Coordinates of C-alpha atoms in Angstrom, one line a residue:
H7 CA -32.9 -57.0 -55.4
F8 CA -33.9 -57.9 -51.8
I9 CA -31.7 -59.2 -49.0
R10 CA -33.0 -60.2 -45.6
L11 CA -30.7 -59.8 -42.7
K12 CA -30.7 -59.3 -38.9
D13 CA -29.7 -55.8 -37.7
E14 CA -27.5 -56.1 -34.6
Y15 CA -28.7 -52.8 -33.3
L16 CA -32.4 -53.1 -33.8
G17 CA -32.5 -56.8 -33.0
K18 CA -34.9 -57.7 -35.8
E19 CA -34.9 -58.8 -39.4
L20 CA -34.9 -56.0 -42.0
T21 CA -35.6 -56.2 -45.7
I22 CA -33.0 -54.2 -47.6
N23 CA -33.6 -53.1 -51.2
F24 CA -30.5 -52.4 -53.2
D25 CA -31.0 -50.2 -56.3
Y26 CA -28.4 -49.8 -59.1
T27 CA -27.5 -46.3 -60.2
S28 CA -26.4 -47.6 -63.6
N29 CA -28.6 -49.7 -65.9
N30 CA -27.8 -53.4 -66.3
S31 CA -24.4 -53.1 -64.8
F32 CA -23.0 -55.1 -61.8
A33 CA -20.5 -52.3 -61.4
G34 CA -23.3 -50.0 -60.3
H35 CA -23.2 -48.5 -56.8
L36 CA -25.5 -50.2 -54.3
R37 CA -27.8 -47.9 -52.4
P38 CA -29.6 -49.5 -49.5
V39 CA -33.2 -48.5 -48.8
V40 CA -34.8 -49.7 -45.6
A41 CA -38.1 -51.4 -46.1
G42 CA -38.8 -52.8 -42.7
T43 CA -41.5 -51.5 -40.3
K44 CA -42.7 -47.9 -40.3
S45 CA -40.7 -47.2 -37.1
D46 CA -37.6 -48.7 -38.6
L47 CA -38.0 -46.4 -41.7
L48 CA -38.5 -43.4 -39.5
F49 CA -35.4 -44.2 -37.4
Y50 CA -33.4 -44.5 -40.6
K51 CA -34.6 -41.2 -42.0
L52 CA -33.8 -39.4 -38.8
N53 CA -30.1 -40.4 -38.9
E54 CA -29.4 -37.2 -40.7
W55 CA -31.7 -34.9 -38.7
P56 CA -29.0 -32.1 -38.5
S57 CA -29.2 -31.7 -42.2
L58 CA -33.0 -31.6 -42.1
F59 CA -32.9 -29.0 -39.3
Y60 CA -30.3 -26.9 -41.1
G61 CA -32.1 -27.0 -44.4
L62 CA -35.4 -26.0 -42.8
A63 CA -33.6 -23.2 -40.9
L64 CA -32.2 -21.8 -44.1
L65 CA -35.6 -21.9 -45.8
L66 CA -37.3 -20.2 -42.9
L67 CA -34.5 -17.5 -42.6
G68 CA -34.6 -16.9 -46.3
T69 CA -38.4 -16.5 -46.3
L70 CA -38.2 -14.0 -43.4
I71 CA -35.5 -11.9 -45.0
L72 CA -37.4 -11.9 -48.3
L73 CA -40.6 -10.6 -46.5
F74 CA -38.5 -8.1 -44.5
S75 CA -37.0 -6.7 -47.8
L76 CA -40.5 -5.7 -49.0
F77 CA -40.7 -3.1 -46.2
I78 CA -37.4 -1.4 -47.0
Q79 CA -37.9 2.0 -48.7
T80 CA -34.5 2.5 -50.4
E81 CA -34.2 0.6 -53.6
D82 CA -30.6 -0.8 -53.5
E83 CA -30.9 -1.9 -49.9
R84 CA -34.3 -3.5 -50.5
K85 CA -32.9 -5.5 -53.5
S86 CA -29.8 -6.5 -51.5
F87 CA -31.9 -8.1 -48.8
F88 CA -34.4 -9.5 -51.4
Y89 CA -31.7 -11.4 -53.4
F90 CA -29.9 -12.4 -50.2
G91 CA -33.2 -14.0 -49.1
W92 CA -33.4 -15.9 -52.4
V93 CA -29.7 -17.1 -52.0
L94 CA -30.6 -18.6 -48.6
L95 CA -33.8 -20.2 -50.1
A96 CA -31.7 -21.8 -52.9
L97 CA -29.1 -23.1 -50.4
G98 CA -31.8 -24.3 -48.0
G99 CA -33.6 -26.0 -50.8
W100 CA -30.4 -27.8 -51.9
V101 CA -29.5 -28.9 -48.3
F102 CA -33.0 -30.0 -47.5
S103 CA -33.3 -32.0 -50.7
Q104 CA -30.1 -33.9 -50.1
T105 CA -31.0 -35.5 -46.7
P106 CA -33.1 -38.7 -46.5
S107 CA -34.9 -37.1 -43.6
K108 CA -36.9 -35.0 -46.1
F109 CA -39.1 -38.0 -46.8
I110 CA -40.7 -37.6 -43.3
L111 CA -42.6 -34.6 -44.8
F112 CA -43.2 -35.8 -48.4
R113 CA -42.5 -39.2 -49.7
N114 CA -42.6 -38.2 -53.4
P115 CA -38.9 -38.3 -54.6
A116 CA -39.7 -36.3 -57.7
L117 CA -40.6 -33.3 -55.6
W118 CA -37.2 -33.3 -53.9
L119 CA -35.3 -34.0 -57.1
N120 CA -36.9 -30.9 -58.7
L121 CA -36.2 -28.8 -55.6
S122 CA -32.6 -29.8 -55.8
F123 CA -32.2 -28.9 -59.4
A124 CA -34.1 -25.6 -59.0
A125 CA -31.6 -24.6 -56.3
L126 CA -28.7 -25.7 -58.5
Y127 CA -29.8 -23.8 -61.6
L128 CA -31.2 -20.6 -59.9
L129 CA -28.4 -20.0 -57.3
P130 CA -26.1 -18.3 -59.9
F131 CA -28.8 -15.8 -60.8
F132 CA -29.6 -14.8 -57.2
L133 CA -25.9 -14.7 -56.2
V134 CA -25.0 -12.4 -59.1
K135 CA -27.9 -10.1 -58.4
Y136 CA -27.0 -10.0 -54.7
I137 CA -23.4 -8.9 -55.6
Q138 CA -24.8 -6.3 -58.1
Y139 CA -26.9 -4.5 -55.4
S140 CA -24.5 -5.1 -52.4
Y141 CA -21.1 -4.1 -53.8
P142 CA -19.7 -1.4 -56.1
I143 CA -19.2 -3.4 -59.2
G144 CA -18.1 -2.4 -62.7
A145 CA -19.4 -3.4 -66.2
W146 CA -17.4 -6.7 -66.0
L147 CA -20.3 -8.3 -64.0
K148 CA -22.6 -8.1 -67.1
P149 CA -21.2 -11.3 -68.7
F150 CA -21.8 -13.1 -65.4
S151 CA -25.4 -11.7 -65.3
L152 CA -26.0 -13.2 -68.8
G153 CA -24.4 -16.5 -67.7
S154 CA -26.7 -16.7 -64.6
I155 CA -29.7 -16.1 -66.8
L156 CA -28.6 -18.9 -69.0
F157 CA -28.6 -21.3 -66.0
A158 CA -32.2 -20.2 -65.2
F159 CA -33.2 -20.7 -68.8
L160 CA -31.7 -24.2 -68.8
Y161 CA -33.7 -25.1 -65.8
V162 CA -36.9 -24.1 -67.6
V163 CA -35.9 -26.0 -70.7
G164 CA -34.9 -29.0 -68.6
G165 CA -38.3 -28.9 -66.9
I166 CA -40.1 -28.9 -70.3
L167 CA -38.0 -31.8 -71.5
Q168 CA -38.6 -33.8 -68.3
V169 CA -42.4 -33.3 -68.6
T170 CA -42.4 -34.4 -72.2
G171 CA -40.2 -37.4 -71.3
L172 CA -37.4 -36.5 -73.7
L173 CA -34.8 -35.9 -71.0
Q174 CA -34.4 -36.2 -67.3
Y175 CA -32.7 -33.7 -64.9
T176 CA -30.3 -36.4 -63.9
D177 CA -29.1 -36.6 -67.5
M178 CA -28.0 -33.0 -67.2
L179 CA -26.5 -33.3 -63.7
L180 CA -22.8 -33.8 -64.7
I181 CA -22.7 -31.1 -67.3
S182 CA -24.7 -28.6 -65.2
G183 CA -22.7 -29.3 -62.1
L184 CA -19.4 -28.8 -63.9
G185 CA -20.7 -25.6 -65.5
L186 CA -21.8 -24.3 -62.1
A187 CA -18.4 -25.0 -60.6
I188 CA -16.6 -23.3 -63.5
F189 CA -19.0 -20.3 -63.3
L190 CA -18.5 -19.8 -59.5
L191 CA -14.7 -20.2 -59.8
M192 CA -14.5 -17.6 -62.6
L193 CA -16.8 -15.3 -60.6
L194 CA -14.6 -15.7 -57.5
A195 CA -11.4 -15.2 -59.5
M196 CA -12.8 -11.9 -61.0
L197 CA -13.8 -10.7 -57.5
V198 CA -10.3 -11.5 -56.1
Y199 CA -8.8 -9.5 -59.1
E200 CA -11.1 -6.6 -58.4
Y201 CA -10.1 -6.7 -54.7
A202 CA -6.4 -6.7 -55.6
R203 CA -7.0 -3.6 -57.8
G204 CA -8.3 -1.7 -54.8
N205 CA -12.0 -2.5 -54.4
R206 CA -11.8 -3.1 -50.6
E207 CA -15.6 -3.3 -50.2
L208 CA -15.4 -6.8 -51.7
Q209 CA -13.6 -8.0 -48.6
S210 CA -16.8 -9.3 -46.8
F211 CA -17.9 -11.3 -49.8
L212 CA -14.4 -12.9 -50.2
I213 CA -14.4 -13.8 -46.5
A214 CA -17.8 -15.5 -46.9
M215 CA -16.6 -17.4 -49.9
G216 CA -13.5 -18.4 -47.9
F217 CA -15.6 -19.9 -45.2
L218 CA -17.5 -21.9 -47.8
L219 CA -14.4 -23.1 -49.7
F220 CA -12.6 -24.2 -46.5
S221 CA -15.7 -26.1 -45.3
I222 CA -15.8 -27.9 -48.7
L223 CA -12.1 -28.7 -48.3
G224 CA -12.7 -30.0 -44.8
E225 CA -15.4 -32.4 -46.1
V226 CA -13.1 -33.6 -48.9
I227 CA -10.3 -34.3 -46.3
L228 CA -12.7 -36.3 -44.2
L229 CA -13.6 -38.4 -47.2
I230 CA -10.0 -39.0 -48.0
L231 CA -9.3 -40.1 -44.4
G232 CA -12.3 -42.4 -44.6
I233 CA -14.3 -40.5 -41.9
I234 CA -18.0 -40.5 -42.6
L235 CA -20.3 -38.3 -40.6
N236 CA -24.1 -38.6 -40.5
S237 CA -24.4 -35.2 -42.0
A238 CA -22.2 -32.6 -43.7
V239 CA -21.6 -30.7 -40.4
I240 CA -18.5 -28.9 -41.6
L241 CA -20.1 -27.8 -44.9
H242 CA -23.2 -26.6 -43.0
F243 CA -21.0 -24.6 -40.6
G244 CA -19.2 -23.0 -43.6
M245 CA -22.5 -22.1 -45.2
A246 CA -23.8 -20.6 -42.0
A247 CA -20.7 -18.5 -41.5
A248 CA -20.9 -17.3 -45.1
A249 CA -24.6 -16.4 -44.6
V250 CA -23.8 -14.4 -41.4
V251 CA -21.1 -12.4 -43.2
L252 CA -23.3 -11.6 -46.2
F253 CA -26.2 -10.7 -43.9
Y254 CA -23.9 -8.3 -42.0
R255 CA -22.9 -6.7 -45.3
S256 CA -26.6 -6.1 -46.2
A257 CA -27.4 -4.8 -42.7
S258 CA -24.4 -2.5 -42.9
L259 CA -25.6 -1.1 -46.2
M260 CA -29.1 -0.4 -44.8
R261 CA -27.6 1.2 -41.6
L262 CA -25.3 3.5 -43.7
K263 CA -28.2 4.5 -46.0
T264 CA -30.5 5.2 -43.0
Q265 CA -27.8 7.4 -41.4
M266 CA -27.3 9.2 -44.7
L267 CA -31.1 9.8 -45.1
F268 CA -31.4 11.0 -41.5
K269 CA -28.6 13.5 -42.1
E270 CA -30.2 14.7 -45.3
H271 CA -33.6 15.0 -43.5
L272 CA -31.9 16.9 -40.6
L273 CA -30.2 19.3 -43.0
L274 CA -33.4 19.9 -44.9
S275 CA -35.3 20.5 -41.7
L276 CA -32.7 23.0 -40.6
A277 CA -32.8 24.7 -44.0
Y278 CA -36.6 25.1 -44.1
T279 CA -37.5 25.5 -40.4
D280 CA -37.5 28.7 -38.4
A281 CA -35.3 28.0 -35.4
L282 CA -37.3 30.1 -32.9
T283 CA -40.9 29.2 -33.7
D284 CA -40.4 25.7 -35.2
V285 CA -42.6 26.5 -38.2
G286 CA -41.6 26.9 -41.9
N287 CA -39.3 29.8 -42.8
R288 CA -39.4 32.1 -45.8
A289 CA -37.5 29.5 -47.9
A290 CA -40.0 26.8 -47.0
Y291 CA -42.8 29.2 -48.0
D292 CA -41.3 29.9 -51.4
R293 CA -40.8 26.2 -52.0
E294 CA -44.4 25.4 -51.1
I295 CA -45.6 28.2 -53.5
S296 CA -43.5 26.7 -56.3
K297 CA -45.1 23.3 -55.7
I298 CA -48.6 24.8 -55.8
L299 CA -47.9 26.7 -59.1
D300 CA -46.1 23.7 -60.7
D301 CA -49.0 21.3 -59.9
P302 CA -50.8 20.5 -63.2
E303 CA -54.1 20.3 -61.1
P304 CA -53.6 22.9 -58.3
E305 CA -56.0 22.9 -55.4
T306 CA -57.9 25.8 -53.9
H307 CA -56.0 27.4 -51.0
A308 CA -56.9 29.9 -48.3
I309 CA -54.1 32.4 -47.6
F310 CA -54.0 33.9 -44.1
M311 CA -51.6 36.8 -43.5
M312 CA -51.1 37.5 -39.8
D313 CA -49.1 40.1 -37.9
I314 CA -48.5 40.4 -34.1
N315 CA -49.5 44.0 -33.0
D316 CA -46.9 46.2 -31.3
L317 CA -44.2 43.5 -31.0
K318 CA -41.5 46.2 -31.3
V319 CA -43.0 48.1 -28.4
I320 CA -43.1 44.8 -26.4
N321 CA -39.5 44.2 -27.2
D322 CA -38.5 47.7 -26.2
T323 CA -40.6 47.7 -23.0
H324 CA -40.2 44.1 -21.7
G325 CA -37.2 42.9 -23.5
H326 CA -36.6 40.6 -26.5
K327 CA -37.0 37.5 -24.3
I328 CA -40.6 38.3 -23.8
G329 CA -41.0 39.1 -27.5
D330 CA -39.5 35.7 -28.4
E331 CA -41.9 34.0 -26.0
I332 CA -44.8 35.7 -27.7
L333 CA -43.6 34.6 -31.2
K334 CA -43.3 31.0 -30.0
D335 CA -46.6 31.1 -28.2
F336 CA -48.3 32.4 -31.3
A337 CA -46.9 29.7 -33.6
K338 CA -47.9 27.0 -31.0
Q339 CA -51.5 28.3 -30.6
L340 CA -51.9 28.7 -34.4
K341 CA -51.2 25.0 -35.0
H342 CA -54.3 24.2 -32.8
L343 CA -56.5 26.8 -34.5
L344 CA -55.8 25.6 -38.1
P345 CA -57.0 22.4 -39.6
A346 CA -54.5 19.5 -39.8
R347 CA -53.8 20.2 -43.5
G348 CA -52.8 23.8 -42.7
Q349 CA -49.2 24.9 -43.1
I350 CA -47.6 27.8 -41.2
F351 CA -44.6 29.9 -42.2
R352 CA -42.8 32.8 -40.5
Y353 CA -42.9 35.3 -43.3
G354 CA -40.5 37.7 -41.6
G355 CA -40.1 39.4 -38.3
D356 CA -43.5 39.3 -36.6
E357 CA -45.4 38.4 -39.8
F358 CA -46.8 34.9 -40.4
V359 CA -48.6 33.3 -43.3
A360 CA -50.7 30.1 -43.3
L361 CA -51.9 28.1 -46.2
V362 CA -54.9 25.8 -46.0
S363 CA -55.8 23.6 -49.0
R364 CA -59.2 22.3 -50.1
I365 CA -61.2 25.0 -48.3
S366 CA -64.5 26.8 -48.9
Q367 CA -65.2 30.5 -48.5
E368 CA -67.3 29.9 -45.5
E369 CA -64.7 27.7 -43.7
M370 CA -62.0 30.3 -44.5
E371 CA -64.0 33.1 -42.9
K372 CA -64.7 31.0 -39.8
I373 CA -61.0 30.3 -39.3
N374 CA -60.2 34.0 -39.8
H375 CA -62.8 34.9 -37.1
K376 CA -61.5 32.2 -34.8
I377 CA -57.9 33.5 -34.9
L378 CA -59.0 37.1 -34.3
T379 CA -61.2 36.3 -31.3
Y380 CA -58.8 33.8 -29.7
F381 CA -55.9 36.2 -29.5
S382 CA -58.2 39.1 -28.5
S383 CA -59.8 37.4 -25.5
T384 CA -58.7 33.9 -24.5
N385 CA -55.0 34.0 -24.9
K386 CA -52.9 34.0 -21.7
L387 CA -50.2 36.3 -23.0
A388 CA -51.1 40.0 -23.6
Y389 CA -50.9 40.5 -27.3
K390 CA -53.2 40.8 -30.2
V391 CA -53.0 39.6 -33.8
A392 CA -54.2 41.2 -37.0
V393 CA -55.5 38.8 -39.7
G394 CA -56.3 39.1 -43.4
C395 CA -57.3 36.3 -45.7
E396 CA -58.0 35.6 -49.4
R397 CA -58.9 32.5 -51.3
Y398 CA -56.9 31.3 -54.3
V399 CA -59.1 29.5 -56.8
P400 CA -57.2 28.2 -59.8
Q401 CA -60.5 27.6 -61.8
R402 CA -61.1 31.4 -61.7
K403 CA -57.7 31.9 -63.3
D404 CA -56.5 33.7 -60.2
R405 CA -52.8 34.7 -59.9
F406 CA -51.4 33.5 -56.6
H407 CA -49.2 36.5 -55.9
Q408 CA -52.3 38.8 -56.4
C409 CA -54.2 36.7 -53.9
V410 CA -51.3 37.1 -51.4
C411 CA -51.3 40.9 -52.0
R412 CA -55.1 41.1 -51.3
A413 CA -54.7 39.0 -48.1
D414 CA -51.9 41.3 -47.0
E415 CA -54.0 44.4 -47.7
A416 CA -56.9 42.9 -45.6
M417 CA -54.5 42.2 -42.8
Y418 CA -53.3 45.9 -42.7
K419 CA -56.9 47.0 -42.8
C420 CA -57.6 44.8 -39.8
K421 CA -54.5 46.2 -38.0
H422 CA -55.6 49.7 -38.7
H423 CA -59.1 49.0 -37.4
M424 CA -57.8 47.4 -34.2
K425 CA -55.5 50.4 -33.4
N426 CA -58.4 52.9 -33.9
N427 CA -60.6 50.9 -31.6

């Protein structure tokens, strides 16, 4: 049905096409579609540009959060951000598909109809998953998880029926919309009940839902008063406020987890690090040996046993402060003398042990000679170091503790030789 009229604002004739939403019924609602010039059409579509901008913003933010979640190491925090990103994508897809401005990008209405229904049917699944990984929830959430999967399944079935021409998404709109409303109200009621029982961590989610519900109520009140805005500004504000609250919750979870991991790392570092020399202590050495022996395919290791000569005499003569400086200097210099894969441990007192993996006999002997010559000639502080080494080769059925004993014996032979010379 076409009606030609003169628009008082544009000052030109427009052709208006009125489509019925119900078949063969004069009671159907008339929906105007501008069919004038291209500039007129563009002007009409841009009437609701805030909705277009808001929908695009949600889609962009959801995509960024989704990509950001892939770089989070801890599982629960990664999934919290991951599903929060999908919630924003679902909301953004729904908002974007509801504004006429969408046709500026793609003029195919079927695309936007499918986007709208995808957001409608998949939102429950993403929302339930977000709650699961963001809040301490009991087993009562499982029925809602199954219900959200049912919504996703109905979307797939609806798509198949639409492709085959047996059913349209619009035929399912009333039932699915009602089902979604009931589902969300039941979920909210259960969360309120859990909060009343003492689960205070649900407070942020309830605040977010409060923003959303009050914005919907505000839109309803405007409709009752006959006030029509170009876009659902109040609803968009409520959705934005809810998104900010939920984002803050996910960010808080990640911050708390990061702090906890940092504290754990700090405690482990203190437990396995020698405070004076900043190398591994005896506990760290024992742990590393356990790892080597428990490895189903252990690697070849060179074992270097080292002892600072006459440290007790230095302490008695020059004081323990000088002795501590020597211990720290030795550990520092040794880090430069060993390959990057080498590990250093303070075995006890003035004795140190170093482990170097994936090493040949020739390389081990070169390192042994380098340590001996460095502390005998080029070192600034006046002290010498005795060194003994042995190679642990699992393929020869060597026993690790026997290799350590042989390296220790070689170190004492070196010390004895240095004293006699």
